[in-house]
Coordinates of C-alpha atoms and ligand atoms in Angstrom, one line a residue:
M1 CA 5.4 -24.3 -26.8
S2 CA 2.6 -23.8 -24.2
A3 CA 1.8 -23.6 -20.6
D4 CA -1.0 -26.1 -21.2
F5 CA -2.1 -27.6 -18.0
R6 CA -3.0 -31.0 -19.4
T7 CA -0.7 -34.0 -19.3
A8 CA -1.0 -37.4 -20.8
A9 CA 0.5 -39.2 -17.9
D10 CA -1.9 -38.0 -15.3
S11 CA -5.6 -37.3 -15.2
V12 CA -5.0 -34.1 -13.2
A13 CA -3.3 -31.3 -15.0
T14 CA 0.1 -30.1 -13.9
V15 CA 1.4 -26.6 -13.7
K16 CA 4.6 -26.2 -15.7
L17 CA 7.8 -24.3 -14.9
L18 CA 9.0 -21.7 -17.5
I19 CA 12.7 -21.9 -17.7
D20 CA 14.8 -20.4 -20.5
G21 CA 11.8 -20.0 -22.8
R22 CA 10.4 -23.5 -22.4
F23 CA 7.4 -24.7 -20.4
V24 CA 8.7 -27.8 -18.7
E25 CA 7.4 -30.4 -16.2
S26 CA 9.1 -30.3 -12.9
T27 CA 11.0 -33.3 -11.8
T28 CA 10.1 -32.7 -8.1
S29 CA 8.5 -35.3 -5.9
E30 CA 6.6 -32.6 -4.0
W31 CA 3.3 -31.4 -5.4
Q32 CA 0.4 -29.4 -4.1
E33 CA -3.2 -29.2 -5.4
V34 CA -4.7 -26.1 -6.9
V35 CA -8.3 -26.3 -5.8
N36 CA -11.4 -24.4 -6.9
P37 CA -12.5 -22.8 -3.7
A38 CA -16.2 -22.9 -4.5
T39 CA -16.3 -26.6 -5.5
Q40 CA -13.1 -28.2 -4.1
Q41 CA -12.5 -29.6 -7.6
V42 CA -8.8 -30.2 -8.0
L43 CA -7.9 -28.0 -11.0
A44 CA -4.2 -28.9 -11.2
R45 CA -1.2 -30.0 -9.3
V46 CA 1.6 -27.4 -8.8
P47 CA 5.2 -28.5 -8.2
L48 CA 7.4 -27.3 -5.4
A49 CA 10.4 -26.8 -7.7
T50 CA 13.7 -28.4 -6.8
A51 CA 16.8 -26.5 -5.9
G52 CA 18.2 -27.4 -9.3
E53 CA 15.2 -26.0 -11.1
L54 CA 15.3 -22.8 -9.1
D55 CA 19.0 -22.5 -9.9
A56 CA 18.3 -23.2 -13.6
A57 CA 15.7 -20.4 -13.7
V58 CA 18.1 -17.9 -12.2
A59 CA 20.8 -19.1 -14.5
A60 CA 18.6 -18.7 -17.6
A61 CA 17.7 -15.1 -16.5
A62 CA 21.4 -14.3 -15.8
A63 CA 22.4 -15.7 -19.2
A64 CA 19.7 -13.7 -21.0
Y65 CA 20.5 -10.5 -19.3
P66 CA 23.5 -9.1 -21.2
T67 CA 21.6 -9.3 -24.6
W68 CA 18.3 -8.2 -23.2
K69 CA 19.9 -5.2 -21.4
N70 CA 21.3 -4.1 -24.8
T71 CA 18.2 -4.7 -26.8
P72 CA 16.9 -1.4 -28.0
V73 CA 14.3 0.2 -25.8
G74 CA 12.0 0.5 -28.8
T75 CA 12.1 -3.3 -29.3
R76 CA 11.4 -3.9 -25.6
M77 CA 8.4 -1.4 -25.7
R78 CA 7.0 -3.1 -28.8
I79 CA 7.0 -6.4 -27.1
M80 CA 5.0 -4.8 -24.3
L81 CA 2.7 -3.3 -26.8
K82 CA 2.1 -6.8 -28.2
L83 CA 1.6 -8.2 -24.7
Q84 CA -1.1 -5.6 -24.0
E85 CA -2.9 -6.6 -27.2
L86 CA -2.8 -10.3 -26.3
V87 CA -3.9 -9.7 -22.6
R88 CA -6.7 -7.5 -23.9
R89 CA -7.7 -10.2 -26.4
D90 CA -7.6 -13.0 -23.8
L91 CA -9.1 -10.9 -20.9
K92 CA -12.2 -13.1 -20.5
K93 CA -10.2 -16.3 -20.7
L94 CA -7.7 -15.1 -18.1
A95 CA -10.6 -13.9 -15.9
A96 CA -12.3 -17.3 -16.1
C97 CA -9.1 -19.1 -15.1
L98 CA -8.7 -16.6 -12.3
T99 CA -12.2 -17.1 -11.0
D100 CA -11.8 -20.9 -11.1
E101 CA -8.6 -21.0 -9.1
Q102 CA -9.1 -17.9 -6.8
G103 CA -12.8 -17.7 -6.4
K104 CA -13.6 -14.0 -6.9
T105 CA -16.5 -13.0 -9.2
L106 CA -16.0 -12.8 -12.9
A107 CA -16.4 -9.1 -12.8
D108 CA -13.8 -8.8 -10.1
A109 CA -11.5 -11.2 -12.0
E110 CA -11.8 -9.0 -15.1
G111 CA -10.9 -6.0 -13.0
D112 CA -7.9 -7.9 -11.6
V113 CA -6.7 -8.6 -15.2
F114 CA -7.5 -5.1 -16.3
R115 CA -5.6 -3.3 -13.5
G116 CA -2.6 -5.4 -14.5
L117 CA -3.1 -4.6 -18.2
E118 CA -2.9 -0.9 -17.4
V119 CA 0.6 -1.5 -16.0
V120 CA 1.5 -3.2 -19.3
E121 CA 0.2 -0.2 -21.1
H122 CA 2.3 2.1 -19.0
A123 CA 5.4 -0.1 -19.7
C124 CA 4.9 0.7 -23.4
A125 CA 6.0 4.2 -22.6
V126 CA 9.1 3.4 -20.7
G127 CA 11.2 5.3 -23.2
S128 CA 9.9 8.6 -21.9
I129 CA 10.0 7.6 -18.2
Q130 CA 13.4 5.9 -18.0
M131 CA 15.2 8.9 -19.3
G132 CA 18.1 10.3 -17.3
E133 CA 19.1 13.9 -16.7
H134 CA 21.7 16.1 -18.4
L135 CA 23.3 19.3 -17.3
E136 CA 25.9 20.9 -19.5
Q137 CA 28.9 23.1 -18.6
L138 CA 29.3 22.2 -14.9
A139 CA 32.9 23.4 -15.4
D140 CA 34.7 24.6 -18.5
G141 CA 33.8 21.9 -21.2
V142 CA 32.4 19.5 -18.6
D143 CA 28.9 18.0 -18.9
V144 CA 27.3 15.7 -16.3
Y145 CA 24.5 13.3 -17.1
T146 CA 22.7 10.4 -15.5
I147 CA 21.6 7.2 -17.2
R148 CA 19.2 4.7 -15.7
Q149 CA 20.4 1.2 -16.3
P150 CA 18.8 -2.1 -15.5
I151 CA 20.1 -4.0 -12.5
G152 CA 20.1 -7.6 -13.6
V153 CA 18.1 -10.6 -12.5
C154 CA 15.0 -9.6 -10.5
V155 CA 12.7 -11.8 -8.6
G156 CA 8.9 -11.4 -7.9
I157 CA 7.0 -13.2 -5.2
T158 CA 3.2 -12.7 -5.4
P159 CA 0.2 -13.4 -3.2
F160 CA -3.0 -15.4 -3.9
N161 CA -5.4 -12.5 -3.9
F162 CA -4.6 -10.8 -7.2
P163 CA -3.2 -13.6 -9.4
A164 CA -3.1 -11.4 -12.6
M165 CA -2.7 -7.8 -11.4
I166 CA 0.3 -8.3 -9.0
P167 CA 2.5 -10.4 -11.3
L168 CA 1.7 -7.7 -13.9
W169 CA 2.7 -5.0 -11.4
M170 CA 6.1 -6.6 -11.4
F171 CA 7.5 -8.4 -14.5
P172 CA 6.4 -5.9 -17.3
M173 CA 8.1 -3.0 -15.6
A174 CA 11.2 -4.9 -14.6
I175 CA 11.6 -6.4 -18.1
V176 CA 10.9 -3.3 -20.1
C177 CA 13.6 -1.5 -18.1
G178 CA 16.1 -4.2 -19.4
N179 CA 16.1 -6.6 -16.5
T180 CA 15.4 -10.3 -16.6
F181 CA 12.9 -11.9 -14.3
V182 CA 12.1 -14.9 -12.2
L183 CA 8.5 -15.0 -11.0
K184 CA 7.3 -17.2 -8.1
P185 CA 3.5 -16.9 -8.1
S186 CA 1.3 -18.0 -5.2
E187 CA 1.2 -21.8 -5.1
Q188 CA -2.5 -21.5 -4.3
D189 CA -3.4 -20.0 -7.7
P190 CA -0.5 -20.2 -10.1
M191 CA -2.4 -21.0 -13.3
T192 CA -3.3 -17.4 -14.3
S193 CA 0.4 -16.5 -14.1
M194 CA 1.2 -19.3 -16.5
L195 CA -1.4 -18.0 -19.0
L196 CA 0.2 -14.5 -18.8
A197 CA 3.6 -16.0 -19.3
E198 CA 2.4 -17.8 -22.4
L199 CA 1.2 -14.5 -23.8
A200 CA 4.5 -12.8 -22.9
I201 CA 6.4 -15.5 -24.8
A202 CA 3.9 -15.2 -27.7
A203 CA 4.5 -11.4 -27.7
G204 CA 8.2 -12.0 -28.4
L205 CA 10.1 -12.1 -25.2
P206 CA 13.3 -13.9 -25.8
A207 CA 14.2 -17.1 -23.9
G208 CA 15.3 -16.5 -20.4
V209 CA 14.0 -13.0 -20.0
L210 CA 10.9 -14.2 -18.0
N211 CA 11.1 -17.4 -16.0
I212 CA 8.5 -18.9 -13.7
V213 CA 9.1 -21.3 -10.8
H214 CA 6.7 -22.6 -8.2
G215 CA 6.9 -23.4 -4.5
G216 CA 6.5 -22.0 -1.0
K217 CA 9.0 -21.0 1.7
A218 CA 11.9 -23.1 0.5
A219 CA 11.7 -21.6 -3.1
V220 CA 11.3 -18.0 -1.7
D221 CA 14.3 -18.4 0.6
T222 CA 16.5 -19.8 -2.1
L223 CA 15.6 -17.0 -4.5
C224 CA 16.1 -14.3 -1.9
A225 CA 19.6 -15.5 -1.0
H226 CA 20.7 -16.5 -4.6
R227 CA 24.0 -14.8 -5.5
D228 CA 22.9 -13.9 -9.0
V229 CA 19.6 -12.2 -7.9
R230 CA 19.9 -8.4 -7.7
A231 CA 16.4 -7.4 -6.5
V232 CA 13.3 -8.9 -4.9
S233 CA 9.8 -7.6 -5.1
F234 CA 7.3 -9.2 -2.7
V235 CA 3.6 -8.7 -2.1
G236 CA 2.0 -10.7 0.6
S237 CA 1.3 -10.9 4.4
T238 CA 3.3 -9.0 7.0
P239 CA 5.1 -11.8 8.7
V240 CA 6.3 -13.4 5.4
G241 CA 7.2 -10.1 3.9
T242 CA 9.2 -9.0 6.9
H243 CA 11.1 -12.3 6.7
V244 CA 11.6 -11.8 2.9
Y245 CA 12.8 -8.2 3.4
R246 CA 15.4 -9.2 6.0
L247 CA 16.6 -12.2 4.1
A248 CA 16.9 -10.3 0.8
S249 CA 18.5 -7.3 2.4
T250 CA 21.0 -9.4 4.3
H251 CA 22.1 -11.0 1.1
G252 CA 22.6 -7.5 -0.5
K253 CA 19.5 -7.4 -2.7
R254 CA 17.4 -4.4 -3.4
A255 CA 14.1 -5.2 -1.8
Q256 CA 10.5 -3.9 -1.8
C257 CA 7.9 -5.7 0.3
M258 CA 4.2 -4.7 0.2
L259 CA 2.6 -6.1 3.3
G260 CA -0.7 -6.6 5.1
A261 CA -3.3 -3.9 5.9
K262 CA -6.1 -2.7 8.1
N263 CA -7.8 0.0 6.1
H264 CA -10.2 2.5 7.8
A265 CA -13.0 4.4 6.1
V266 CA -14.0 7.5 8.1
V267 CA -17.7 8.4 7.6
L268 CA -18.7 11.9 8.7
P269 CA -22.4 12.7 9.3
D270 CA -22.4 15.1 6.4
A271 CA -21.4 12.4 3.9
A272 CA -23.6 11.8 0.8
R273 CA -25.4 8.9 2.6
E274 CA -26.5 6.6 -0.3
Q275 CA -23.2 6.8 -2.2
S276 CA -21.1 6.5 0.9
L277 CA -22.8 3.6 2.5
N278 CA -22.9 1.7 -0.8
A279 CA -19.2 2.4 -1.3
L280 CA -18.4 1.3 2.3
V281 CA -20.3 -2.0 1.9
G282 CA -18.8 -2.7 -1.6
A283 CA -15.2 -2.0 -0.3
A284 CA -15.7 -4.1 2.8
F285 CA -17.2 -7.2 1.2
G286 CA -16.1 -7.2 -2.4
A287 CA -13.8 -10.0 -3.3
A288 CA -14.8 -11.5 0.0
G289 CA -12.7 -9.0 1.8
Q290 CA -9.5 -10.6 0.3
R291 CA -8.1 -7.3 -1.0
C292 CA -5.2 -5.5 0.6
M293 CA -7.2 -2.3 0.0
A294 CA -10.5 -3.7 1.4
I295 CA -12.1 -1.4 4.0
S296 CA -12.1 -3.5 7.1
V297 CA -12.8 -0.8 9.6
G298 CA -15.6 1.7 9.3
V299 CA -15.1 4.7 11.6
L300 CA -18.5 6.4 12.2
V301 CA -18.2 9.9 13.4
G302 CA -20.9 11.5 15.6
K303 CA -24.3 11.0 14.2
A304 CA -23.0 8.7 11.5
S305 CA -23.2 6.0 14.2
E306 CA -26.9 6.0 13.6
W307 CA -26.3 4.4 10.2
I308 CA -25.3 1.0 11.5
A309 CA -28.7 -0.6 10.7
E310 CA -28.5 0.8 7.1
I311 CA -25.0 -0.6 6.6
V312 CA -26.2 -4.0 7.8
A313 CA -29.3 -3.9 5.6
R314 CA -27.1 -3.2 2.6
A315 CA -24.8 -6.0 3.4
R316 CA -27.7 -8.4 3.7
T317 CA -28.6 -7.8 0.0
L318 CA -25.2 -9.1 -1.3
T319 CA -25.3 -12.4 -3.1
V320 CA -22.6 -14.9 -2.0
T321 CA -22.0 -17.8 -4.4
A322 CA -19.5 -19.2 -6.8
G323 CA -17.7 -16.4 -8.6
N324 CA -18.9 -17.5 -12.0
E325 CA -22.6 -17.6 -11.0
P326 CA -24.6 -14.7 -12.5
G327 CA -25.4 -12.1 -9.9
A328 CA -22.6 -13.1 -7.5
D329 CA -21.4 -10.2 -5.4
L330 CA -18.7 -12.2 -3.5
G331 CA -17.3 -15.6 -3.8
P332 CA -15.6 -18.0 -1.4
L333 CA -12.4 -17.6 0.6
I334 CA -9.3 -19.1 -1.0
S335 CA -8.9 -22.2 1.2
K336 CA -10.4 -24.2 4.1
S337 CA -7.7 -22.9 6.4
A338 CA -8.4 -19.3 5.5
L339 CA -12.1 -20.0 6.2
A340 CA -11.2 -21.6 9.6
R341 CA -9.0 -18.6 10.5
V342 CA -11.7 -16.0 9.6
R343 CA -14.4 -18.0 11.6
A344 CA -12.0 -18.1 14.6
L345 CA -11.5 -14.4 14.4
V346 CA -15.2 -13.8 14.3
A347 CA -15.6 -16.0 17.4
A348 CA -12.9 -14.0 19.1
G349 CA -14.8 -10.8 18.4
V350 CA -17.9 -12.2 20.1
E351 CA -15.8 -13.4 23.0
E352 CA -14.1 -10.1 23.5
G353 CA -17.4 -8.2 23.6
A354 CA -18.0 -6.6 20.2
T355 CA -21.6 -6.6 19.0
L356 CA -22.2 -9.0 16.2
E357 CA -24.7 -7.1 14.0
L358 CA -24.5 -9.6 11.1
D359 CA -23.1 -13.1 11.3
G360 CA -22.1 -14.7 8.0
R361 CA -20.9 -18.0 9.6
G362 CA -24.2 -19.8 9.2
L363 CA -24.4 -19.3 5.4
T364 CA -25.2 -22.1 3.1
V365 CA -24.8 -21.6 -0.7
A366 CA -27.2 -23.6 -2.9
G367 CA -25.3 -25.9 -5.2
Y368 CA -22.0 -25.4 -3.5
P369 CA -22.1 -27.3 -0.2
D370 CA -18.3 -27.7 0.0
G371 CA -17.3 -24.1 -0.9
N372 CA -15.2 -22.0 1.5
F373 CA -18.0 -19.5 2.0
I374 CA -18.7 -17.0 4.8
G375 CA -21.2 -14.3 4.4
P376 CA -20.8 -10.6 5.1
T377 CA -20.2 -10.2 8.8
I378 CA -20.4 -6.9 10.8
F379 CA -19.4 -6.0 14.2
S380 CA -20.2 -2.7 16.0
G381 CA -18.7 -1.4 19.2
V382 CA -15.3 -2.5 18.2
Q383 CA -12.4 -1.3 20.4
P384 CA -8.8 -0.9 19.3
G385 CA -7.6 -3.6 21.8
M386 CA -9.8 -6.3 20.4
T387 CA -8.2 -9.1 18.3
I388 CA -10.6 -8.3 15.4
Y389 CA -9.3 -4.8 15.3
R390 CA -5.6 -5.6 15.7
E391 CA -5.4 -8.5 13.2
E392 CA -5.8 -8.4 9.5
I393 CA -8.8 -10.6 9.0
F394 CA -8.7 -10.9 5.2
G395 CA -12.3 -12.0 4.9
P396 CA -15.7 -10.3 4.5
V397 CA -15.8 -8.9 8.1
L398 CA -16.4 -5.2 8.7
C399 CA -15.5 -3.7 12.1
L400 CA -17.4 -0.6 13.0
V401 CA -15.9 1.8 15.5
S402 CA -17.8 4.9 16.8
V403 CA -16.0 8.1 17.6
A404 CA -17.1 11.6 18.6
T405 CA -15.0 13.8 16.3
L406 CA -12.9 13.9 13.1
D407 CA -9.9 14.5 15.3
D408 CA -10.7 11.2 17.2
A409 CA -11.0 9.4 13.9
I410 CA -7.6 10.7 12.6
A411 CA -6.0 9.8 15.9
L412 CA -7.4 6.2 15.7
V413 CA -6.2 5.7 12.1
N414 CA -2.8 7.1 12.9
A415 CA -2.4 4.9 15.9
N416 CA -2.9 1.8 13.8
P417 CA 0.4 0.3 12.7
F418 CA -0.8 -0.4 9.1
G419 CA -0.7 2.3 6.5
N420 CA -1.9 0.8 3.2
G421 CA -5.0 2.9 2.5
T422 CA -7.8 4.9 4.1
G423 CA -10.8 6.9 3.0
I424 CA -13.0 9.7 4.2
F425 CA -16.6 10.3 3.2
T426 CA -17.8 13.8 3.6
Q427 CA -19.3 16.7 1.7
S428 CA -16.9 19.1 3.5
G429 CA -13.8 20.2 1.5
A430 CA -12.3 21.5 4.7
A431 CA -12.7 18.2 6.6
A432 CA -11.4 16.3 3.6
R433 CA -8.4 18.6 3.3
K434 CA -7.6 18.3 7.0
F435 CA -7.8 14.5 6.8
Q436 CA -5.6 14.3 3.7
N437 CA -3.1 16.5 5.5
E438 CA -3.0 14.9 8.9
I439 CA -3.6 11.2 8.1
D440 CA -0.4 9.1 8.2
V441 CA -1.4 6.6 5.6
G442 CA 0.1 6.2 2.1
Q443 CA -3.1 6.1 0.0
V444 CA -6.1 8.3 0.7
G445 CA -9.5 8.2 -0.9
I446 CA -11.8 11.2 -0.6
N447 CA -15.3 9.8 -1.2
V448 CA -13.4 6.9 -2.9
P449 CA -13.3 3.8 -0.9
I450 CA -10.4 1.8 -2.4
P451 CA -7.9 4.4 -3.6
V452 CA -5.5 2.2 -5.6
P453 CA -3.6 4.6 -7.8
L454 CA -3.4 4.1 -11.5
P455 CA -0.1 3.0 -13.0
Y456 CA 1.0 6.6 -14.0
F457 CA 1.4 7.0 -10.2
S458 CA 2.8 4.3 -7.9
F459 CA 1.3 2.2 -5.2
T460 CA 2.3 4.1 -2.1
G461 CA 1.1 2.1 0.9
S462 CA 3.2 3.1 4.0
R463 CA 4.3 2.5 7.5
G464 CA 3.5 -1.1 8.6
S465 CA 2.2 -2.0 5.2
K466 CA 5.5 -1.6 3.4
L467 CA 9.2 -2.3 3.7
G468 CA 11.6 -0.6 1.4
D469 CA 11.5 2.9 0.0
L470 CA 9.9 2.3 -3.4
G471 CA 6.6 0.9 -4.3
P472 CA 5.4 -1.2 -7.3
Y473 CA 4.6 0.2 -10.8
G474 CA 4.7 3.8 -12.0
R475 CA 7.8 5.9 -11.6
Q476 CA 8.8 4.2 -8.4
A477 CA 9.0 0.9 -10.2
I478 CA 11.3 2.5 -12.8
Q479 CA 13.5 3.7 -9.9
F480 CA 13.4 0.3 -8.2
Y481 CA 14.3 -1.6 -11.4
T482 CA 17.1 0.7 -12.5
Q483 CA 20.3 2.0 -11.1
V484 CA 21.5 5.5 -11.8
K485 CA 24.9 6.0 -13.3
T486 CA 26.3 9.5 -13.2
V487 CA 28.7 10.4 -16.0
T488 CA 31.0 13.4 -15.9
A489 CA 32.4 14.0 -19.4
R490 CA 34.9 16.3 -20.9
W491 CA 35.6 16.4 -24.6
F492 CA 38.6 18.2 -26.0
D493 CA 38.2 20.3 -29.1
D494 CA 41.4 20.4 -31.2
A495 CA 40.2 23.5 -32.8
V496 CA 40.3 25.3 -29.5
S497 CA 43.5 26.8 -28.3
S498 CA 46.1 24.4 -26.7
D499 CA 46.1 26.2 -23.4
R500 CA 42.9 24.2 -22.6
V501 CA 44.8 20.9 -22.8
N502 CA 46.0 19.6 -19.5
T503 CA 44.0 22.2 -17.6
T504 CA 42.8 20.8 -14.3
I505 CA 39.1 20.8 -14.0
S506 CA 37.8 22.4 -10.9
L507 CA 34.2 21.6 -10.0
K508 CA 34.3 23.8 -6.9
Ligands
NAD1 P1 1.5 -14.9 2.0 O1 2.4 -14.0 2.7 O2 1.0 -16.1 2.7 O3 2.2 -15.4 0.6 C1 2.8 -14.5 -0.3 C2 3.9 -15.3 -1.0 O4 4.9 -15.7 -0.1 C3 3.4 -16.5 -1.7 O5 4.1 -16.5 -3.0 C4 3.9 -17.6 -0.8 O6 4.2 -18.8 -1.6 C5 5.1 -17.1 -0.2 N1 5.3 -17.6 1.2 C6 4.3 -18.1 2.0 N2 4.8 -18.4 3.2 C7 6.1 -18.2 3.2 C8 7.2 -18.3 4.1 N3 7.0 -18.7 5.3 N4 8.4 -17.9 3.7 C9 8.7 -17.4 2.5 N5 7.7 -17.3 1.5 C10 6.4 -17.6 1.9 O7 0.3 -14.0 1.5 P2 -1.1 -14.4 0.8 O8 -1.9 -15.1 1.9 O9 -0.8 -15.1 -0.4 O10 -1.7 -13.0 0.4 C11 -2.5 -12.2 1.3 C12 -1.7 -11.2 2.0 O11 -1.1 -10.3 1.0 C13 -2.5 -10.3 2.9 O12 -1.8 -10.0 4.1 C14 -2.6 -9.0 2.0 O13 -2.8 -7.8 2.8 C15 -1.3 -9.0 1.4 N6 -1.3 -8.1 0.2 C16 -0.7 -6.9 0.3 C17 -0.8 -6.1 -0.8 C18 -0.1 -4.7 -0.8 O14 0.1 -4.1 -1.8 N7 0.2 -4.2 0.4 C19 -1.4 -6.5 -2.0 C20 -2.0 -7.8 -2.0 C21 -1.9 -8.6 -0.9

């Protein structure tokens, strides 16, 4: 049994479905190509699963649930322990697949897998974090305790930009808590998910506990409305996530949707200059800006505005090429349409009066004439009303805004509807503390540009970057993937005098 992408019938590989423990060819007539964004080579064809296949995946998950729910927690954790061993063993293979289908550099791809692996490691400890609470003697002979039980069939819908990490944010935590899962990875780069699924099956997951289907809007809508689905986790763009949240909620599902972003880094003039500017440039252009935690706005406070030329000079040194080329700092955008969109936004920035300090649009990459490349692009003099400030660009474009004071910077960030992440660069503890206290953004870096919390915490993007109360991984994921049952219990002790019997318990 394997997720092998080759097929005898066709020279182009096909991406399989995983239903009830078997990797199967879809019977659909609708297929899309998975394309290497640096070369345009067609790597595989991905099916848009039929309604029957979607239903079969949910049915397999529903059938597996009662047994999996009652599988001892130690057994579930040991499967995760094995999965972490296998992911660690295959890290380079997974990263190579990821670079091929997504475009990011091999170093970034390894980071993508590794950050997911850390969630699997955390899942291995679920026994100590899924515990309930117990309080004895709430009344005479009465104890009350809570148990955290799984909820049933959970669905995960993931974006293209972290094809390993984000699926691993979802299914290991859901499954280790005793749920069964249907994953719908991005149809733009589904192959890494299939390799992860192969490892999960090899680690010992019983049939039906993890299922994978492919598709776009139709598949997502079917899963969000399916009567046997209890919870939906989504990570992706704001318009789609808003739709998913409404649809899933309307159908009575528990839903968490992590959405788009516009992350600001505030640079004070007392910042450690070398480290701060290097960090700013790395966070703006790494992974070609296709990170939900990319810094897309640099807010230069006071004399820090004099550092624009230095920021541009650093950005010029970055090497843009295919992700698997040695020395690559950033690779291509995911698709031709993403490239066209980013180019159009850069044109809008010029039209609306921002100063184009560095223009990546003319870039040619030796050996990759067809790649979806755009080089680092920097605007200064950006104003909040401009399209390039309002829209999430999701490309290697940094908007620089100059303000006079830290208060102005805080007001600017807080007025932006997104709340995924932000950072401050300063050597002043007082300034950093004020920022941490007053900023209305869910994840804050202090001299750290991309403050993605490790899995012992949770991902806590906020405001316009999130719908639903609970975030992915960490304790919040345990809360999301379990429901609390509160038990009030009284046991009668025959040895105790009979006047206890039939006594009405008062909890007042
Ligand atoms: P996307 O919204 O286009 O796609 C996400 C998922 O939704 C995919 O599986 C896709 O198949 C599905 N989908 C697409 N269109 C749909 C529709 N009309 N109806 C229902 N489902 C649909 O996002 P993307 O382009 O793959 O990923 C990039 C976006 O994800 C960016 O906005 C980025 O900020 C965001 N993102 C957010 C986080 C976070 O934690 N907040 C993390 C990573 C990415």
